[in-house]
Amino acid sequence: TDDTVSINKSVFNEILTAPKDESNENPANPLLQLALSETGSKLFLMLLVEDDEARSKYFDPYERSILEAVTMVRENGQDVPTSKKDPAARRQELVKFLESSLEELCTSHTMELLKSLPGSRVIKEFYNRTGSENVANAVIKACESELENGDSDIFEDPVGHRTIKNLILCDADRSTAVFSIAFFAKFAGRLTDVVKSNRGAFVVSAWLKIDSLSDKVAIKLKSMKKRLQELSKGKGQTAGYAALLKALTDNS
């Protein structure tokens, strides 16, 4: 529908309103359950991802068939669009209404999103669209806190490490690599902690694809190259080490 104001009032206001629960003084963000849902998260992905091809990867063939950007109906033997407004303009208007709530979601439930497959897509695509410094800082703080508390290792988490890598890669085509630069500044002195795992090596290899960071990362890794070569030929999973070595070679 072209009437995005009505959508905001009748649909989005509903999902932005937390249910009343007098026993819970600090209710979770009402968008959290949707963001962590395989199906619910697709509402946000449909709106956040601007590129048609990139957006389609999140939907199966049947979903794509009923979520056409321009819906047509048959009238008097001709296909007629049901809307006149440009799809990108509609999407922008809808995202604008949700943006502050989505940013609050990403900054208040950061680790939950980072380690959830559906949630990781939402936080990645929100950052990719907005370049939010608040979200970038929240991710860095969450990762640092987890490592210091020893609860677990975000760089070893099967979903978490991939989310961090993808957030870094979002900066590859951005004029300002907000997340990547801040993240490297915080963890540059702890590269050995990150690269000690195969999954962590994937994260570091992504840094080498950021023009403003590649040389700095390569210098930091110079003394570790021999060890990385040994790890890449070891037992178990080694694809991350191999990818990092290749990225280092391509950078030299």
PDB file of C-alpha atoms in Angstrom:
ATOM      1  CA  THR A   1       0.000   0.000   0.000  1.00  0.00           C
ATOM      2  CA  ASP A   2       1.129   3.555  -0.708  1.00  0.00           C
ATOM      3  CA  ASP A   3      -0.407   4.745   2.557  1.00  0.00           C
ATOM      4  CA  THR A   4       2.602   4.184   4.789  1.00  0.00           C
ATOM      5  CA  VAL A   5       1.139   6.440   7.486  1.00  0.00           C
ATOM      6  CA  SER A   6      -1.733   3.997   7.976  1.00  0.00           C
ATOM      7  CA  ILE A   7       0.716   1.089   8.144  1.00  0.00           C
ATOM      8  CA  ASN A   8       2.679   2.902  10.829  1.00  0.00           C
ATOM      9  CA  LYS A   9      -0.461   3.524  12.854  1.00  0.00           C
ATOM     10  CA  SER A  10      -2.256   0.219  12.401  1.00  0.00           C
ATOM     11  CA  VAL A  11       0.622  -2.269  12.261  1.00  0.00           C
ATOM     12  CA  PHE A  12       3.898  -0.852  13.555  1.00  0.00           C
ATOM     13  CA  ASN A  13       2.412   0.914  16.565  1.00  0.00           C
ATOM     14  CA  GLU A  14       0.984  -2.447  17.570  1.00  0.00           C
ATOM     15  CA  ILE A  15       4.297  -4.318  17.469  1.00  0.00           C
ATOM     16  CA  LEU A  16       6.147  -1.429  19.125  1.00  0.00           C
ATOM     17  CA  THR A  17       3.890  -1.529  22.164  1.00  0.00           C
ATOM     18  CA  ALA A  18       5.063  -3.877  24.890  1.00  0.00           C
ATOM     19  CA  PRO A  19       2.277  -5.905  26.543  1.00  0.00           C
ATOM     20  CA  LYS A  20       1.388  -4.754  30.032  1.00  0.00           C
ATOM     21  CA  ASP A  21       2.934  -6.901  32.738  1.00  0.00           C
ATOM     22  CA  GLU A  22       2.865  -5.358  36.196  1.00  0.00           C
ATOM     23  CA  SER A  23       5.204  -8.054  37.518  1.00  0.00           C
ATOM     24  CA  ASN A  24       7.979  -6.973  35.141  1.00  0.00           C
ATOM     25  CA  GLU A  25       9.271  -3.448  35.659  1.00  0.00           C
ATOM     26  CA  ASN A  26      11.821  -3.747  32.836  1.00  0.00           C
ATOM     27  CA  PRO A  27      10.114  -5.518  29.922  1.00  0.00           C
ATOM     28  CA  ALA A  28      12.200  -6.617  26.953  1.00  0.00           C
ATOM     29  CA  ASN A  29      12.065  -4.561  23.802  1.00  0.00           C
ATOM     30  CA  PRO A  30       8.802  -5.600  22.094  1.00  0.00           C
ATOM     31  CA  LEU A  31      10.702  -6.125  18.814  1.00  0.00           C
ATOM     32  CA  LEU A  32      13.071  -8.705  20.330  1.00  0.00           C
ATOM     33  CA  GLN A  33      10.796 -11.710  19.894  1.00  0.00           C
ATOM     34  CA  LEU A  34      10.254 -10.833  16.248  1.00  0.00           C
ATOM     35  CA  ALA A  35      13.958 -10.246  15.613  1.00  0.00           C
ATOM     36  CA  LEU A  36      14.887 -13.631  17.084  1.00  0.00           C
ATOM     37  CA  SER A  37      12.215 -15.414  15.038  1.00  0.00           C
ATOM     38  CA  GLU A  38      13.141 -17.046  11.735  1.00  0.00           C
ATOM     39  CA  THR A  39       9.896 -15.789  10.202  1.00  0.00           C
ATOM     40  CA  GLY A  40       9.270 -12.637  12.248  1.00  0.00           C
ATOM     41  CA  SER A  41      12.713 -11.209  11.488  1.00  0.00           C
ATOM     42  CA  LYS A  42      11.873 -11.173   7.782  1.00  0.00           C
ATOM     43  CA  LEU A  43       9.626  -8.161   8.320  1.00  0.00           C
ATOM     44  CA  PHE A  44      12.700  -6.112   9.237  1.00  0.00           C
ATOM     45  CA  LEU A  45      14.866  -7.656   6.510  1.00  0.00           C
ATOM     46  CA  MET A  46      12.229  -6.835   3.899  1.00  0.00           C
ATOM     47  CA  LEU A  47      12.410  -3.176   4.938  1.00  0.00           C
ATOM     48  CA  LEU A  48      16.103  -2.740   5.776  1.00  0.00           C
ATOM     49  CA  VAL A  49      17.755  -4.295   2.722  1.00  0.00           C
ATOM     50  CA  GLU A  50      17.666  -1.842  -0.167  1.00  0.00           C
ATOM     51  CA  ASP A  51      19.197  -3.990  -2.907  1.00  0.00           C
ATOM     52  CA  ASP A  52      16.655  -6.346  -4.504  1.00  0.00           C
ATOM     53  CA  GLU A  53      19.152  -9.157  -5.098  1.00  0.00           C
ATOM     54  CA  ALA A  54      20.626  -8.960  -1.589  1.00  0.00           C
ATOM     55  CA  ARG A  55      17.144  -8.901  -0.073  1.00  0.00           C
ATOM     56  CA  SER A  56      15.960 -11.956  -1.999  1.00  0.00           C
ATOM     57  CA  LYS A  57      18.562 -14.224  -0.371  1.00  0.00           C
ATOM     58  CA  TYR A  58      16.630 -14.019   2.893  1.00  0.00           C
ATOM     59  CA  PHE A  59      13.426 -15.390   1.357  1.00  0.00           C
ATOM     60  CA  ASP A  60      12.571 -18.758  -0.148  1.00  0.00           C
ATOM     61  CA  PRO A  61      11.131 -19.001  -3.686  1.00  0.00           C
ATOM     62  CA  TYR A  62       7.515 -19.062  -2.503  1.00  0.00           C
ATOM     63  CA  GLU A  63       8.012 -16.037  -0.265  1.00  0.00           C
ATOM     64  CA  ARG A  64       9.660 -14.145  -3.117  1.00  0.00           C
ATOM     65  CA  SER A  65       6.705 -14.944  -5.367  1.00  0.00           C
ATOM     66  CA  ILE A  66       4.236 -13.217  -3.034  1.00  0.00           C
ATOM     67  CA  LEU A  67       6.483 -10.360  -1.895  1.00  0.00           C
ATOM     68  CA  GLU A  68       6.991  -8.633  -5.203  1.00  0.00           C
ATOM     69  CA  ALA A  69       8.044  -5.001  -4.864  1.00  0.00           C
ATOM     70  CA  VAL A  70       5.257  -3.991  -7.243  1.00  0.00           C
ATOM     71  CA  THR A  71       2.079  -6.062  -6.961  1.00  0.00           C
ATOM     72  CA  MET A  72      -0.050  -6.317 -10.099  1.00  0.00           C
ATOM     73  CA  VAL A  73      -3.750  -7.021 -10.517  1.00  0.00           C
ATOM     74  CA  ARG A  74      -5.654  -7.864 -13.673  1.00  0.00           C
ATOM     75  CA  GLU A  75      -8.106  -5.197 -14.807  1.00  0.00           C
ATOM     76  CA  ASN A  76      -9.852  -5.149 -18.190  1.00  0.00           C
ATOM     77  CA  GLY A  77      -7.359  -7.620 -19.583  1.00  0.00           C
ATOM     78  CA  GLN A  78      -4.314  -5.621 -18.456  1.00  0.00           C
ATOM     79  CA  ASP A  79      -1.855  -5.900 -15.562  1.00  0.00           C
ATOM     80  CA  VAL A  80      -2.217  -2.817 -13.378  1.00  0.00           C
ATOM     81  CA  PRO A  81       0.022  -1.996 -10.356  1.00  0.00           C
ATOM     82  CA  THR A  82      -1.768  -1.720  -7.016  1.00  0.00           C
ATOM     83  CA  SER A  83       0.482   1.170  -5.959  1.00  0.00           C
ATOM     84  CA  LYS A  84       1.890   4.271  -7.599  1.00  0.00           C
ATOM     85  CA  LYS A  85       4.636   5.136  -5.126  1.00  0.00           C
ATOM     86  CA  ASP A  86       8.184   3.951  -5.837  1.00  0.00           C
ATOM     87  CA  PRO A  87       8.942   0.823  -3.741  1.00  0.00           C
ATOM     88  CA  ALA A  88      12.195   2.337  -2.455  1.00  0.00           C
ATOM     89  CA  ALA A  89      10.312   5.435  -1.287  1.00  0.00           C
ATOM     90  CA  ARG A  90       7.730   3.319   0.538  1.00  0.00           C
ATOM     91  CA  ARG A  91      10.477   1.304   2.200  1.00  0.00           C
ATOM     92  CA  GLN A  92      12.320   4.439   3.288  1.00  0.00           C
ATOM     93  CA  GLU A  93       9.161   5.888   4.865  1.00  0.00           C
ATOM     94  CA  LEU A  94       8.481   2.679   6.776  1.00  0.00           C
ATOM     95  CA  VAL A  95      12.078   2.281   7.952  1.00  0.00           C
ATOM     96  CA  LYS A  96      12.126   5.868   9.171  1.00  0.00           C
ATOM     97  CA  PHE A  97       9.222   5.104  11.498  1.00  0.00           C
ATOM     98  CA  LEU A  98      10.975   2.018  12.923  1.00  0.00           C
ATOM     99  CA  GLU A  99      14.573   3.231  12.930  1.00  0.00           C
ATOM    100  CA  SER A 100      14.872   4.536  16.485  1.00  0.00           C
ATOM    101  CA  SER A 101      13.131   1.443  17.901  1.00  0.00           C
ATOM    102  CA  LEU A 102      15.373  -0.890  15.910  1.00  0.00           C
ATOM    103  CA  GLU A 103      18.473   0.980  17.075  1.00  0.00           C
ATOM    104  CA  GLU A 104      17.305   0.662  20.670  1.00  0.00           C
ATOM    105  CA  LEU A 105      16.759  -3.062  20.085  1.00  0.00           C
ATOM    106  CA  CYS A 106      20.269  -3.502  18.686  1.00  0.00           C
ATOM    107  CA  THR A 107      21.911  -1.582  21.518  1.00  0.00           C
ATOM    108  CA  SER A 108      19.956  -3.105  24.408  1.00  0.00           C
ATOM    109  CA  HIS A 109      19.889  -6.762  23.283  1.00  0.00           C
ATOM    110  CA  THR A 110      23.183  -6.837  21.403  1.00  0.00           C
ATOM    111  CA  MET A 111      24.607 -10.200  22.420  1.00  0.00           C
ATOM    112  CA  GLU A 112      21.267 -11.959  22.011  1.00  0.00           C
ATOM    113  CA  LEU A 113      21.113 -10.718  18.425  1.00  0.00           C
ATOM    114  CA  LEU A 114      24.774 -11.466  17.675  1.00  0.00           C
ATOM    115  CA  LYS A 115      24.399 -15.141  18.618  1.00  0.00           C
ATOM    116  CA  SER A 116      21.010 -15.721  17.001  1.00  0.00           C
ATOM    117  CA  LEU A 117      20.888 -16.546  13.293  1.00  0.00           C
ATOM    118  CA  PRO A 118      17.745 -14.476  12.621  1.00  0.00           C
ATOM    119  CA  GLY A 119      18.859 -11.783  15.074  1.00  0.00           C
ATOM    120  CA  SER A 120      22.318 -11.559  13.532  1.00  0.00           C
ATOM    121  CA  ARG A 121      20.754 -10.755  10.161  1.00  0.00           C
ATOM    122  CA  VAL A 122      18.713  -7.947  11.694  1.00  0.00           C
ATOM    123  CA  ILE A 123      21.627  -6.264  13.498  1.00  0.00           C
ATOM    124  CA  LYS A 124      23.877  -6.668  10.454  1.00  0.00           C
ATOM    125  CA  GLU A 125      21.367  -5.208   8.018  1.00  0.00           C
ATOM    126  CA  PHE A 126      20.448  -2.374  10.395  1.00  0.00           C
ATOM    127  CA  TYR A 127      24.102  -1.381  10.648  1.00  0.00           C
ATOM    128  CA  ASN A 128      24.605  -1.875   6.916  1.00  0.00           C
ATOM    129  CA  ARG A 129      21.767   0.534   6.168  1.00  0.00           C
ATOM    130  CA  THR A 130      22.418   3.171   8.829  1.00  0.00           C
ATOM    131  CA  GLY A 131      26.105   2.939   9.761  1.00  0.00           C
ATOM    132  CA  SER A 132      24.931   3.536  13.325  1.00  0.00           C
ATOM    133  CA  GLU A 133      27.791   4.472  15.629  1.00  0.00           C
ATOM    134  CA  ASN A 134      25.618   3.578  18.625  1.00  0.00           C
ATOM    135  CA  VAL A 135      25.153   0.025  17.340  1.00  0.00           C
ATOM    136  CA  ALA A 136      28.853  -0.275  16.499  1.00  0.00           C
ATOM    137  CA  ASN A 137      29.814   0.764  20.026  1.00  0.00           C
ATOM    138  CA  ALA A 138      27.233  -1.573  21.576  1.00  0.00           C
ATOM    139  CA  VAL A 139      28.646  -4.562  19.683  1.00  0.00           C
ATOM    140  CA  ILE A 140      32.205  -3.720  20.708  1.00  0.00           C
ATOM    141  CA  LYS A 141      31.191  -3.265  24.345  1.00  0.00           C
ATOM    142  CA  ALA A 142      29.273  -6.555  24.374  1.00  0.00           C
ATOM    143  CA  CYS A 143      32.205  -8.490  22.891  1.00  0.00           C
ATOM    144  CA  GLU A 144      34.713  -6.914  25.256  1.00  0.00           C
ATOM    145  CA  SER A 145      32.502  -7.592  28.285  1.00  0.00           C
ATOM    146  CA  GLU A 146      32.063 -11.249  27.370  1.00  0.00           C
ATOM    147  CA  LEU A 147      35.780 -11.831  26.927  1.00  0.00           C
ATOM    148  CA  GLU A 148      36.667 -10.084  30.182  1.00  0.00           C
ATOM    149  CA  ASN A 149      34.027 -11.951  32.179  1.00  0.00           C
ATOM    150  CA  GLY A 150      35.150 -15.257  30.732  1.00  0.00           C
ATOM    151  CA  ASP A 151      31.560 -16.327  30.137  1.00  0.00           C
ATOM    152  CA  SER A 152      32.336 -17.514  26.625  1.00  0.00           C
ATOM    153  CA  ASP A 153      34.263 -16.503  23.543  1.00  0.00           C
ATOM    154  CA  ILE A 154      32.268 -14.545  20.955  1.00  0.00           C
ATOM    155  CA  PHE A 155      34.936 -15.357  18.377  1.00  0.00           C
ATOM    156  CA  GLU A 156      34.335 -19.061  18.927  1.00  0.00           C
ATOM    157  CA  ASP A 157      30.552 -18.890  18.774  1.00  0.00           C
ATOM    158  CA  PRO A 158      29.287 -20.541  15.543  1.00  0.00           C
ATOM    159  CA  VAL A 159      26.920 -17.644  14.800  1.00  0.00           C
ATOM    160  CA  GLY A 160      28.612 -14.834  16.715  1.00  0.00           C
ATOM    161  CA  HIS A 161      31.947 -14.951  14.904  1.00  0.00           C
ATOM    162  CA  ARG A 162      30.170 -14.859  11.539  1.00  0.00           C
ATOM    163  CA  THR A 163      28.085 -11.873  12.634  1.00  0.00           C
ATOM    164  CA  ILE A 164      31.190  -9.921  13.626  1.00  0.00           C
ATOM    165  CA  LYS A 165      32.839 -10.824  10.321  1.00  0.00           C
ATOM    166  CA  ASN A 166      29.794  -9.677   8.350  1.00  0.00           C
ATOM    167  CA  LEU A 167      29.582  -6.406  10.280  1.00  0.00           C
ATOM    168  CA  ILE A 168      33.201  -5.724   9.334  1.00  0.00           C
ATOM    169  CA  LEU A 169      32.513  -6.574   5.689  1.00  0.00           C
ATOM    170  CA  CYS A 170      29.636  -4.088   5.684  1.00  0.00           C
ATOM    171  CA  ASP A 171      32.351  -1.423   5.875  1.00  0.00           C
ATOM    172  CA  ALA A 172      34.166  -2.616   2.766  1.00  0.00           C
ATOM    173  CA  ASP A 173      32.034  -0.376   0.542  1.00  0.00           C
ATOM    174  CA  ARG A 174      31.340   2.401   3.027  1.00  0.00           C
ATOM    175  CA  SER A 175      33.078   5.783   2.903  1.00  0.00           C
ATOM    176  CA  THR A 176      33.623   5.599   6.680  1.00  0.00           C
ATOM    177  CA  ALA A 177      34.321   2.223   8.281  1.00  0.00           C
ATOM    178  CA  VAL A 178      32.714   3.120  11.604  1.00  0.00           C
ATOM    179  CA  PHE A 179      32.469  -0.343  13.121  1.00  0.00           C
ATOM    180  CA  SER A 180      35.653  -1.845  11.677  1.00  0.00           C
ATOM    181  CA  ILE A 181      37.927   0.984  12.763  1.00  0.00           C
ATOM    182  CA  ALA A 182      36.497   1.172  16.285  1.00  0.00           C
ATOM    183  CA  PHE A 183      36.541  -2.603  16.646  1.00  0.00           C
ATOM    184  CA  PHE A 184      40.161  -2.847  15.503  1.00  0.00           C
ATOM    185  CA  ALA A 185      41.187  -0.037  17.854  1.00  0.00           C
ATOM    186  CA  LYS A 186      39.733  -1.979  20.774  1.00  0.00           C
ATOM    187  CA  PHE A 187      41.064  -5.429  19.859  1.00  0.00           C
ATOM    188  CA  ALA A 188      44.307  -4.662  17.979  1.00  0.00           C
ATOM    189  CA  GLY A 189      46.313  -5.460  21.087  1.00  0.00           C
ATOM    190  CA  ARG A 190      44.496  -8.770  21.550  1.00  0.00           C
ATOM    191  CA  LEU A 191      44.833 -10.244  18.073  1.00  0.00           C
ATOM    192  CA  THR A 192      46.442 -13.356  19.507  1.00  0.00           C
ATOM    193  CA  ASP A 193      43.271 -13.942  21.543  1.00  0.00           C
ATOM    194  CA  VAL A 194      41.132 -13.593  18.435  1.00  0.00           C
ATOM    195  CA  VAL A 195      43.304 -15.628  16.071  1.00  0.00           C
ATOM    196  CA  LYS A 196      43.809 -18.475  18.517  1.00  0.00           C
ATOM    197  CA  SER A 197      40.670 -20.079  17.062  1.00  0.00           C
ATOM    198  CA  ASN A 198      39.850 -21.047  13.500  1.00  0.00           C
ATOM    199  CA  ARG A 199      36.621 -19.053  13.650  1.00  0.00           C
ATOM    200  CA  GLY A 200      38.419 -16.016  15.035  1.00  0.00           C
ATOM    201  CA  ALA A 201      40.776 -16.161  12.055  1.00  0.00           C
ATOM    202  CA  PHE A 202      37.776 -15.599   9.764  1.00  0.00           C
ATOM    203  CA  VAL A 203      37.025 -12.391  11.681  1.00  0.00           C
ATOM    204  CA  VAL A 204      40.582 -11.072  11.316  1.00  0.00           C
ATOM    205  CA  SER A 205      40.665 -11.950   7.614  1.00  0.00           C
ATOM    206  CA  ALA A 206      37.673  -9.626   7.123  1.00  0.00           C
ATOM    207  CA  TRP A 207      39.698  -6.695   8.526  1.00  0.00           C
ATOM    208  CA  LEU A 208      42.185  -7.164   5.694  1.00  0.00           C
ATOM    209  CA  LYS A 209      39.419  -6.291   3.229  1.00  0.00           C
ATOM    210  CA  ILE A 210      38.967  -2.819   4.719  1.00  0.00           C
ATOM    211  CA  ASP A 211      41.262  -0.442   2.826  1.00  0.00           C
ATOM    212  CA  SER A 212      41.918   1.854   5.777  1.00  0.00           C
ATOM    213  CA  LEU A 213      42.875  -1.085   8.019  1.00  0.00           C
ATOM    214  CA  SER A 214      44.514  -3.717   5.834  1.00  0.00           C
ATOM    215  CA  ASP A 215      48.088  -2.486   6.212  1.00  0.00           C
ATOM    216  CA  LYS A 216      47.750  -2.031   9.979  1.00  0.00           C
ATOM    217  CA  VAL A 217      46.333  -5.540  10.376  1.00  0.00           C
ATOM    218  CA  ALA A 218      49.053  -7.050   8.191  1.00  0.00           C
ATOM    219  CA  ILE A 219      51.760  -5.424  10.315  1.00  0.00           C
ATOM    220  CA  LYS A 220      50.171  -6.772  13.497  1.00  0.00           C
ATOM    221  CA  LEU A 221      50.051 -10.279  12.031  1.00  0.00           C
ATOM    222  CA  LYS A 222      53.577 -10.312  10.611  1.00  0.00           C
ATOM    223  CA  SER A 223      55.122 -11.960  13.658  1.00  0.00           C
ATOM    224  CA  MET A 224      52.296 -14.525  13.783  1.00  0.00           C
ATOM    225  CA  LYS A 225      52.523 -15.701  10.171  1.00  0.00           C
ATOM    226  CA  LYS A 226      54.639 -18.762  10.886  1.00  0.00           C
ATOM    227  CA  ARG A 227      52.254 -19.868  13.616  1.00  0.00           C
ATOM    228  CA  LEU A 228      49.284 -19.336  11.301  1.00  0.00           C
ATOM    229  CA  GLN A 229      50.939 -21.526   8.673  1.00  0.00           C
ATOM    230  CA  GLU A 230      51.343 -24.294  11.251  1.00  0.00           C
ATOM    231  CA  LEU A 231      47.725 -23.968  12.351  1.00  0.00           C
ATOM    232  CA  SER A 232      46.460 -24.051   8.758  1.00  0.00           C
ATOM    233  CA  LYS A 233      48.093 -27.461   8.314  1.00  0.00           C
ATOM    234  CA  GLY A 234      46.968 -28.866  11.636  1.00  0.00           C
ATOM    235  CA  LYS A 235      44.139 -31.215  12.523  1.00  0.00           C
ATOM    236  CA  GLY A 236      40.494 -30.258  12.779  1.00  0.00           C
ATOM    237  CA  GLN A 237      38.984 -27.143  11.249  1.00  0.00           C
ATOM    238  CA  THR A 238      41.564 -25.002   9.479  1.00  0.00           C
ATOM    239  CA  ALA A 239      39.587 -23.085   6.821  1.00  0.00           C
ATOM    240  CA  GLY A 240      39.737 -19.882   8.856  1.00  0.00           C
ATOM    241  CA  TYR A 241      43.517 -19.978   9.118  1.00  0.00           C
ATOM    242  CA  ALA A 242      43.785 -20.730   5.392  1.00  0.00           C
ATOM    243  CA  ALA A 243      41.493 -17.788   4.586  1.00  0.00           C
ATOM    244  CA  LEU A 244      43.566 -15.473   6.790  1.00  0.00           C
ATOM    245  CA  LEU A 245      46.834 -16.553   5.203  1.00  0.00           C
ATOM    246  CA  LYS A 246      45.383 -16.027   1.724  1.00  0.00           C
ATOM    247  CA  ALA A 247      44.153 -12.559   2.688  1.00  0.00           C
ATOM    248  CA  LEU A 248      47.611 -11.742   4.063  1.00  0.00           C
ATOM    249  CA  THR A 249      49.259 -12.945   0.857  1.00  0.00           C
ATOM    250  CA  ASP A 250      46.858 -10.942  -1.312  1.00  0.00           C
ATOM    251  CA  ASN A 251      47.588  -7.867   0.795  1.00  0.00           C
ATOM    252  CA  SER A 252      51.364  -8.117   0.493  1.00  0.00           C
TER     253      SER A 252
END
